[in-house]
Coordinates of C-alpha atoms in Angstrom, one line a residue:
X1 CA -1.2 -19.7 -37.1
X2 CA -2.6 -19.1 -33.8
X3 CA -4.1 -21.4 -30.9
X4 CA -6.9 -20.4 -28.5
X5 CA -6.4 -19.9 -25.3
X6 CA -8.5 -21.0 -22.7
X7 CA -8.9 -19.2 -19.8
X8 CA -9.1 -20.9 -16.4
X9 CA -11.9 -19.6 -14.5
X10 CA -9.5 -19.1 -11.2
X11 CA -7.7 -15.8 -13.4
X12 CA -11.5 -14.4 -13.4
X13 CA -11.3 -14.8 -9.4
X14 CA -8.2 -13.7 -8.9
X15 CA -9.1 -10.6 -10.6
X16 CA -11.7 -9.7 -9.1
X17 CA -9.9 -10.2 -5.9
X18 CA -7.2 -7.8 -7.8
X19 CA -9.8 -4.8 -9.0
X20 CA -12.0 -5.2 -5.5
X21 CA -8.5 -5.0 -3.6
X22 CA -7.2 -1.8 -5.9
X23 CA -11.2 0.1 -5.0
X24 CA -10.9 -0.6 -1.8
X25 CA -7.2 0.8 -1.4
X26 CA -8.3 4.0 -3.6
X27 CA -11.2 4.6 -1.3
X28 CA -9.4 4.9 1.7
X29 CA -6.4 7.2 0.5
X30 CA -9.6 9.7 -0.7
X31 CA -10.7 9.4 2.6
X32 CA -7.4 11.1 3.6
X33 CA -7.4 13.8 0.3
X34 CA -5.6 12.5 -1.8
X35 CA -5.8 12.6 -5.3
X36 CA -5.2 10.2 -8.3
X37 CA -2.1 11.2 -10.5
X38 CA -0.1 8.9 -13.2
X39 CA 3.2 8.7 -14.5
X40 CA 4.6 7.9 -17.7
X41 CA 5.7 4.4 -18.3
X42 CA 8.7 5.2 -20.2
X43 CA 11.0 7.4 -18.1
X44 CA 14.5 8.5 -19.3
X45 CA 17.4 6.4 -17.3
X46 CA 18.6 9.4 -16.1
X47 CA 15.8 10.5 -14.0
X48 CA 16.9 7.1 -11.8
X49 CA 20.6 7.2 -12.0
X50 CA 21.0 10.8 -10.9
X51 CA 19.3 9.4 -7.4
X52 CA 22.4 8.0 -6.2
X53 CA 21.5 4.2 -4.6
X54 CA 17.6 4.8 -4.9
X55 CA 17.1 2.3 -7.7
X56 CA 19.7 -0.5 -8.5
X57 CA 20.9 -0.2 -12.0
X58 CA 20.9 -3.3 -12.8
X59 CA 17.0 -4.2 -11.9
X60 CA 15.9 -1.6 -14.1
X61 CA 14.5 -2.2 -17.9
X62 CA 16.1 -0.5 -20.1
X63 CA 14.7 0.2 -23.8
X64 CA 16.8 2.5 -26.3
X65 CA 14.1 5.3 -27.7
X66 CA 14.6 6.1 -32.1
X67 CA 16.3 9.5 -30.8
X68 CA 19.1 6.6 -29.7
X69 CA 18.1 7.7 -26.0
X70 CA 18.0 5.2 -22.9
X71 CA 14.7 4.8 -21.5
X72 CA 13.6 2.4 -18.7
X73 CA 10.3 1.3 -17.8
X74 CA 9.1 2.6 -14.6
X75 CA 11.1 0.6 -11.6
X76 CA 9.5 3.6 -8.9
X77 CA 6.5 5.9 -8.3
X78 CA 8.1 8.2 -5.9
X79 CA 11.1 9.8 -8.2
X80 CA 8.8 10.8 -10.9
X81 CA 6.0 12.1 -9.1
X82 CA 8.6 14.2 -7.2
X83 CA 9.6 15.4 -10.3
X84 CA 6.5 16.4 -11.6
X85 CA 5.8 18.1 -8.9
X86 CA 9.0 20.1 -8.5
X87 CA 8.6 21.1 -12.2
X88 CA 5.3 22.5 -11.3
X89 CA 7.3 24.7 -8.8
X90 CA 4.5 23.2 -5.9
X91 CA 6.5 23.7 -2.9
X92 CA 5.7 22.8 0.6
X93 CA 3.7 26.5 1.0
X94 CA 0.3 24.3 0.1
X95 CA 0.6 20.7 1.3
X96 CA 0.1 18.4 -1.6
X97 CA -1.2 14.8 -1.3
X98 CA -1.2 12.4 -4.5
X99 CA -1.8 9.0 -4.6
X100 CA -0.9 6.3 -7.5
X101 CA -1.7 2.6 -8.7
X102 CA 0.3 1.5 -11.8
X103 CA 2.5 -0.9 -13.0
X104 CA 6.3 -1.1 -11.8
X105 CA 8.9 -3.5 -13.7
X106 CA 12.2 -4.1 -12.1
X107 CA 14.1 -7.7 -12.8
X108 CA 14.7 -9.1 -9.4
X109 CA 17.9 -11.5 -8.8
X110 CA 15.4 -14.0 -8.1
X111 CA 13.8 -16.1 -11.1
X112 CA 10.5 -16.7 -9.8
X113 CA 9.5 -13.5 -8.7
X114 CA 7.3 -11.0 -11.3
X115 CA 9.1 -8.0 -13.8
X116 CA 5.7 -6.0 -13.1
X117 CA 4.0 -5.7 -10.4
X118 CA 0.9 -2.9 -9.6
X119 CA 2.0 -0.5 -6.9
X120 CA -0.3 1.6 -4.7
X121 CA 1.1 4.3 -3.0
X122 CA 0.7 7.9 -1.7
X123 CA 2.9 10.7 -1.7
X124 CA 2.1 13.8 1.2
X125 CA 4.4 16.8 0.3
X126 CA 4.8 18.5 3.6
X127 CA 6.9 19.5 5.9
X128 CA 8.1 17.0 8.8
X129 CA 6.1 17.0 11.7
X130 CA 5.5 14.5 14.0
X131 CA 1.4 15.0 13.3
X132 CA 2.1 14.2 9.5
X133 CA 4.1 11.3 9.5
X134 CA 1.5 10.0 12.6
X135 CA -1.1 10.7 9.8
X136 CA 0.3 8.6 6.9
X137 CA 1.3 5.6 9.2
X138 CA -2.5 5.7 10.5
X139 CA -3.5 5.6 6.8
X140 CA -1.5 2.6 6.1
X141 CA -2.8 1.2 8.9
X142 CA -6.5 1.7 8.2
X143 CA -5.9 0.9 4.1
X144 CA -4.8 -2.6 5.4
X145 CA -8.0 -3.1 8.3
X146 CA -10.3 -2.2 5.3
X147 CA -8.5 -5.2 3.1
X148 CA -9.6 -7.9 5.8
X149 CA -6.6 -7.6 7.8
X150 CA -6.8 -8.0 11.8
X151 CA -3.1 -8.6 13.2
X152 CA -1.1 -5.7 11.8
X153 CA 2.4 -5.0 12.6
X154 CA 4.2 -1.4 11.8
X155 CA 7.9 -1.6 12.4
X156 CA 8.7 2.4 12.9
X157 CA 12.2 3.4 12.6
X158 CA 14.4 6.4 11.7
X159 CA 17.0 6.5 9.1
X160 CA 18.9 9.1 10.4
X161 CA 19.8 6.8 13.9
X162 CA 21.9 4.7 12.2
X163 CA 23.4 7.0 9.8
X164 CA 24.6 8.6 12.8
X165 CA 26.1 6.4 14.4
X166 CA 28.3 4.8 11.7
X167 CA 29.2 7.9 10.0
X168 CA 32.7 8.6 12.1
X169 CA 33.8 5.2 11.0
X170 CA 35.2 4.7 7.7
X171 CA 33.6 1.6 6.3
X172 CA 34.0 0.7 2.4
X173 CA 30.7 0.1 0.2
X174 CA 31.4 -4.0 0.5
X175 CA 31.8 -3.6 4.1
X176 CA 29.1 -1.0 5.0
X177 CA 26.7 -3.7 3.2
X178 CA 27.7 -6.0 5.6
X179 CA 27.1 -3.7 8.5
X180 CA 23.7 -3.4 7.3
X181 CA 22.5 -7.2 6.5
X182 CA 23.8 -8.1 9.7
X183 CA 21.9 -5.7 11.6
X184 CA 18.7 -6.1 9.5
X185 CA 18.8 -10.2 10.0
X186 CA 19.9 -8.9 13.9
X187 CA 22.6 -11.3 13.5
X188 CA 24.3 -10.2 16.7
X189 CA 26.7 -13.6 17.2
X190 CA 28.4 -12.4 13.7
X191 CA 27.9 -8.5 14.3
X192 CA 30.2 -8.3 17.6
X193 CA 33.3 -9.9 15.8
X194 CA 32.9 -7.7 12.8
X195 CA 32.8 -4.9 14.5
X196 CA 35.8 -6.1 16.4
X197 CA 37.8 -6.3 13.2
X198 CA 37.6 -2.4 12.9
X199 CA 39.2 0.6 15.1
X200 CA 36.3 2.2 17.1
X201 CA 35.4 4.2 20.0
X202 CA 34.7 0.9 22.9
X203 CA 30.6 3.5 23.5
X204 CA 30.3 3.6 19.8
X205 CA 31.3 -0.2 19.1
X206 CA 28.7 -0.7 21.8
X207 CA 25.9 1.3 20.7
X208 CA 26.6 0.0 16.6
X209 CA 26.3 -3.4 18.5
X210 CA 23.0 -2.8 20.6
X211 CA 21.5 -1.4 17.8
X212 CA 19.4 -5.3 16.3
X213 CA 18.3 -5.2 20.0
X214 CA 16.0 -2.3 19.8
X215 CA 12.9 -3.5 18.9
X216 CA 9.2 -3.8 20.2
X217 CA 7.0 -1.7 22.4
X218 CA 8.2 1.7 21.3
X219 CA 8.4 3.5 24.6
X220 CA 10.3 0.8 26.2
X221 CA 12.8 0.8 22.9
X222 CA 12.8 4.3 22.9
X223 CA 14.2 4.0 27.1
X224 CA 16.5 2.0 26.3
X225 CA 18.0 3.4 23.7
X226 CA 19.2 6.6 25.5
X227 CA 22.6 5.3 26.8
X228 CA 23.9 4.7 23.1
X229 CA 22.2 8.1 22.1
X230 CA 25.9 9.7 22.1
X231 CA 24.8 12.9 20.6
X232 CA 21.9 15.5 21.1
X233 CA 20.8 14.6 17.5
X234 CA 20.1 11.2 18.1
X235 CA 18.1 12.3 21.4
X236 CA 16.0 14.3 19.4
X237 CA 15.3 11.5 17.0
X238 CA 14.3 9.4 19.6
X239 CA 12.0 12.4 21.0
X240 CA 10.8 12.5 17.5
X241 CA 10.1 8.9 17.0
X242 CA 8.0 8.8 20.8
X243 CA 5.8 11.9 19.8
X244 CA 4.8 10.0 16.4
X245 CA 3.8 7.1 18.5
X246 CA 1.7 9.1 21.0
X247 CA -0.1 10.5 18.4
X248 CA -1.1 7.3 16.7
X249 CA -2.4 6.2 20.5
X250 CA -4.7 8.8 19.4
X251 CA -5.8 7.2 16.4
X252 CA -6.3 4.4 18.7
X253 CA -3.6 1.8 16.5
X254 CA -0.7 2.0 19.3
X255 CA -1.0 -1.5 19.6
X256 CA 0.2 -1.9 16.0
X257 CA 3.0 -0.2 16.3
X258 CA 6.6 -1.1 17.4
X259 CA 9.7 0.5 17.3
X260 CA 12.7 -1.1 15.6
X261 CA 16.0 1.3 15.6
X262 CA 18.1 -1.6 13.1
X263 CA 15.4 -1.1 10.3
X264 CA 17.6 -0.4 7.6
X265 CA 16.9 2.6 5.2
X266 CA 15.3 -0.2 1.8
X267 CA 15.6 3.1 -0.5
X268 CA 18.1 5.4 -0.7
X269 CA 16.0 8.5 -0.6
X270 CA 14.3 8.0 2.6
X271 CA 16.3 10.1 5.2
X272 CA 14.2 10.3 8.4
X273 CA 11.0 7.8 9.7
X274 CA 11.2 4.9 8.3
X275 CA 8.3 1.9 8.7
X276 CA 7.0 -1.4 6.7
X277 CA 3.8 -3.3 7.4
X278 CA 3.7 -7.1 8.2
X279 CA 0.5 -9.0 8.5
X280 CA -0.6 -12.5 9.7
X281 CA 0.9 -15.5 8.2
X282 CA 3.0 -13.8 5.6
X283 CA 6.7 -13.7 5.4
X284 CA 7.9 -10.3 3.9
X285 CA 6.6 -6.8 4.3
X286 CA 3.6 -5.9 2.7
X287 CA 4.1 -2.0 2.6
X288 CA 7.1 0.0 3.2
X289 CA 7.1 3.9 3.6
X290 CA 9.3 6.3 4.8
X291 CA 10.2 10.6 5.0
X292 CA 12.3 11.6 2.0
X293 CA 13.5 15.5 2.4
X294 CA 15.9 15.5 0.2
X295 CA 14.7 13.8 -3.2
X296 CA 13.0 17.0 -4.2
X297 CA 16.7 19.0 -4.5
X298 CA 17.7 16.9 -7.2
X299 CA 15.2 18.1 -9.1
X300 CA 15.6 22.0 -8.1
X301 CA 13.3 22.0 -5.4
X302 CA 12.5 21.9 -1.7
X303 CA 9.7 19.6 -1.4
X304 CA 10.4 18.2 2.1
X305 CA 7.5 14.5 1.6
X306 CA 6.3 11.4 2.9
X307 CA 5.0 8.1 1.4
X308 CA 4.4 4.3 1.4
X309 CA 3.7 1.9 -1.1
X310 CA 2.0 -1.2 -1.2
X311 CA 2.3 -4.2 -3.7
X312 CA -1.3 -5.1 -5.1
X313 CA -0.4 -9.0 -5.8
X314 CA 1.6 -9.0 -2.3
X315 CA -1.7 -8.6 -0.3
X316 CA -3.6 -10.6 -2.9
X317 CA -1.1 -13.4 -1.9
X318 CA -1.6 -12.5 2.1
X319 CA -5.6 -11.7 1.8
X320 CA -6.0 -15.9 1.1
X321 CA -9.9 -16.4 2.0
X322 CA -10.1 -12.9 3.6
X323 CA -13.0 -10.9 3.4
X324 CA -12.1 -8.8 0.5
X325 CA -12.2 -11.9 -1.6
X326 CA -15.3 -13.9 -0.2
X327 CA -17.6 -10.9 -1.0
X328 CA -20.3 -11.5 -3.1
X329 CA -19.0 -10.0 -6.7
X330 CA -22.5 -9.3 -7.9
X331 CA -24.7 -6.9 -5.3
X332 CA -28.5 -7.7 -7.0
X333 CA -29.7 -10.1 -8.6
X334 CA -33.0 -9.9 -10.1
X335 CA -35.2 -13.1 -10.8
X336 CA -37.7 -12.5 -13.3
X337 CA -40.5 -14.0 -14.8
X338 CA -40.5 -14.8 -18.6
X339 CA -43.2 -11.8 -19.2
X340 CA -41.3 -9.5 -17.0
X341 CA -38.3 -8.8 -18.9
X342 CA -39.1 -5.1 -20.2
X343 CA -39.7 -4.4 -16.5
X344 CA -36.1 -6.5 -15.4
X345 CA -34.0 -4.4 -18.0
X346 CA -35.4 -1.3 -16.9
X347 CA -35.1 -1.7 -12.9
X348 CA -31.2 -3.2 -14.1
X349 CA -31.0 0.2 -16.1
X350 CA -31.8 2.1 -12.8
X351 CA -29.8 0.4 -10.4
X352 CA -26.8 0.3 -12.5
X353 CA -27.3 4.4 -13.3
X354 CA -26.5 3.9 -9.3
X355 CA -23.2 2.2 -9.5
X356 CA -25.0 -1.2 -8.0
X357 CA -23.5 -4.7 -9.5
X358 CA -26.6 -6.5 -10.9
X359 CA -27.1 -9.5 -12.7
X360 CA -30.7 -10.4 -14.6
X361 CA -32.1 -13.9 -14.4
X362 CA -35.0 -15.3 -15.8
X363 CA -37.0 -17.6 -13.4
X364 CA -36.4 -21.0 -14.6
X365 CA -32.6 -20.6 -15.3
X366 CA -32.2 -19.0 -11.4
X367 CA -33.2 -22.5 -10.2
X368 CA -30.6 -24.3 -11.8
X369 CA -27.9 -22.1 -11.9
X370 CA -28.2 -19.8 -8.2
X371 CA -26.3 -17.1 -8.6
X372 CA -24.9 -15.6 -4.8
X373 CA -25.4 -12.2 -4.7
X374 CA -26.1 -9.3 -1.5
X375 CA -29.7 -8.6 -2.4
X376 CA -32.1 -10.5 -4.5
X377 CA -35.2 -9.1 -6.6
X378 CA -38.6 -10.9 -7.8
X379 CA -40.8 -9.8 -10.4
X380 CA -43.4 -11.4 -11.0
X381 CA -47.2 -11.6 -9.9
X382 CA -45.6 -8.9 -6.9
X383 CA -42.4 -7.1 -6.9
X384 CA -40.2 -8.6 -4.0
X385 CA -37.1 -7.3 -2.4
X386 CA -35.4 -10.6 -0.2
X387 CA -32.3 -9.7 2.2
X388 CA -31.4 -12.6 4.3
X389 CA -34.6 -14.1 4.4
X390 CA -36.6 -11.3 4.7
X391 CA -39.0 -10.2 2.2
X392 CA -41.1 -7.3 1.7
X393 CA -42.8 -6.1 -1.4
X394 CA -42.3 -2.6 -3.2
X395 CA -44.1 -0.5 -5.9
X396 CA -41.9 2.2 -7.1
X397 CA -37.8 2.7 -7.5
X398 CA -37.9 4.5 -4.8
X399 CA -39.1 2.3 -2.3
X400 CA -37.2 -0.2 -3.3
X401 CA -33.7 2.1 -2.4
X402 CA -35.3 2.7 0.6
X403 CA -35.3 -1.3 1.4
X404 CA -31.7 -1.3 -0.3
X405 CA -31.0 1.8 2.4
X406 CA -31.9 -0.2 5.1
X407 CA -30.7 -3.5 4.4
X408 CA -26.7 -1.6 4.2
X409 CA -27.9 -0.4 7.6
X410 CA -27.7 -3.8 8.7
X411 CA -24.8 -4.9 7.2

């Protein structure tokens, strides 16, 4: 026994909006060299556990293979991809840049949100330099101005500052995790008598305590964050952290970048820059990135890296009526008259050999039924090629992908 199902016609939207957002994401990362790769669905639980406090255990999906081994479906692209690639004994000799968009499942403490969710994300195995991490912050910057986006935020920070700073005091996990949701909400009216409760140096009580405080225009941050740098490490991280910036003034997105020194390492293999992405009107990071050195030892390899990933029904959710949704989903339409159809298939053949969207109409069902589309074609008594009101006649393929040409031109 069975019952149909109907489909509501807002799914069809919404993906669309899903495929023309995952093209548009895998254009730009080529645009930086990156290629394609995929990982399996089905890991073994022991690729994530031996990770120490990358993945939490109990989010993951775990499945019991016939050998009577535990599997989990994928909860992460970064591990296995930097698995893959230190079994292929690629090291950091030729940089290596892959990117990925598949489906992650990890079961969130929180009902309502999703087991799987589609992830986009890139992976640049390469050695730390202030160029390269400038580099893949750019590229998350320009993937989100191609989705629609216009007031994007970059919150830049460094895992290592404050590692640093807490690592002479001797905090259990339960209290640590304190520490580190009170400085992420930059709760600083509960921080000070926490860190009150504890034995510490006065200067390093301070600096723990100044820490939430550091955010926003990254030189300024960076200024005033030199008192509580108490070692010569953590004034090389904020050398670091001021060259990255100057170089993305040079690919002209400064302005979307601040500093905040009390962004918490999310992941547990990230150990140097740090960021995540915010855009208008939406509540929660839409990307999160970050340098991880040290994940490729675990698997026998140096493979110094950095990534990001973004979630594909996250920016869905934030486009709204953006403009990667309001494009027109079909590109041409051609109109034809009822003794024109051999000639309609044929030019639809052509343009679609192309890689152009078109859609075939005959005359009389275009006038009750207008479909919107970029370009519209008319065969009939002439051959007509109509681009926001403008029409001009053509007698051959070939002029017509001229007129096409010149009508992008204009777009």
């Amino acid at each position: 026994m069975y019952t149909d199902y109907m489909m509501n016609p807002k799914d069809v939207k919404d993906y669309e909006k899903y495929e023309r957002t995952i093209k548009t994401i895998q254009k730009r990362f080529k645009t930086y060299g990156y290629q394609r790769v995929k990982t399996s669905t089905f890991e073994s639980y022991d690729l994530y556990s031996q990770v120490g406090g990358a993945i939490n255990q109990k989010e993951m999906i775990k499945v019991i293979a016939r050998s009577g081994e535990v599997l989990v479906l994928r909860p992460d692209g970064t591990i296995p991809i930097t698995k893959q690639v230190a079994e292929n004994n690629e090291g950091v000799k030729t940089e290596t840049r892959y990117f990925y968009i598949q489906d992650i499942f990890r079961q969130s403490a929180l009902s309502e949100e999703s087991i799987e969710t589609t992830q986009a994300g890139i992976e640049c195995f390469a050695e730390g330099t202030p160029e390269t991490d400038a580099e893949v912050i750019a590229l998350a910057i320009h993937t989100l101005r191609d989705l629609g986006f216009s007031d994007i935020k970059i919150e830049m920070g460094h895992a290592g500052f404050f590692q640093a700073l807490i690592q002479k005091v001797q905090f259990t996990s339960t209290e640590l995790d304190q520490l580190k949701n009170l400085v992420k909400a930059k709760n600083i009216v509960e921080l000070q008598p926490f860190l009150e409760s504890f034995t510490i140096d006065e200067a390093l009580k301070k600096a723990i305590g100044q820490i939430p405080m550091l955010y926003g225009n990254p030189v300024d941050v960076i200024q005033q964050a030199r008192p509580i740098a108490i070692t010569p490490a953590l004034n090389k991280t904020l050398d670091y952290l001021l060259e990255v910036y100057e170089i993305l003034e040079l690919y002209g997105v400064g302005n979307n970048v601040v500093v905040d020194l009390g962004l918490i390492n999310q992941m547990g293999y990230y150990s140097d820059v740090i960021f995540q992405g915010f855009v208008e009107k939406f509540g929660k990071p839409v990307l999160m990135g970050g340098r991880y050195d040290q994940l490729g030892e675990k698997f026998g390899a140096t493979l110094p890296a950095i990534g990001f990933a973004c979630e594909i029904e996250s920016l869905i959710q934030a486009l709204g009526s953006s403009v990667v949704s309001t494009k027109p989903l079909i590109e041409i339409i051609i109109i034809y008259d009822a003794n024109k159809l051999e000639d309609s298939i044929n030019l639809a053949n052509e343009l679609r050999e192309r890689h152009y969207r078109v859609l075939t109409c005959p005359f009389e069902k275009s006038l009750e039924n207008k479909q919107e589309s970029l370009y519209e074609i008319k065969l009939g008594h002439e051959q007509l090629f109509e681009y926001r009101r403008s029409v001009q006649s053509f007698s051959s393929i070939h002029e017509l992908l001229k007129l096409i040409d010149g009508a992008k031109g204009g777009v």
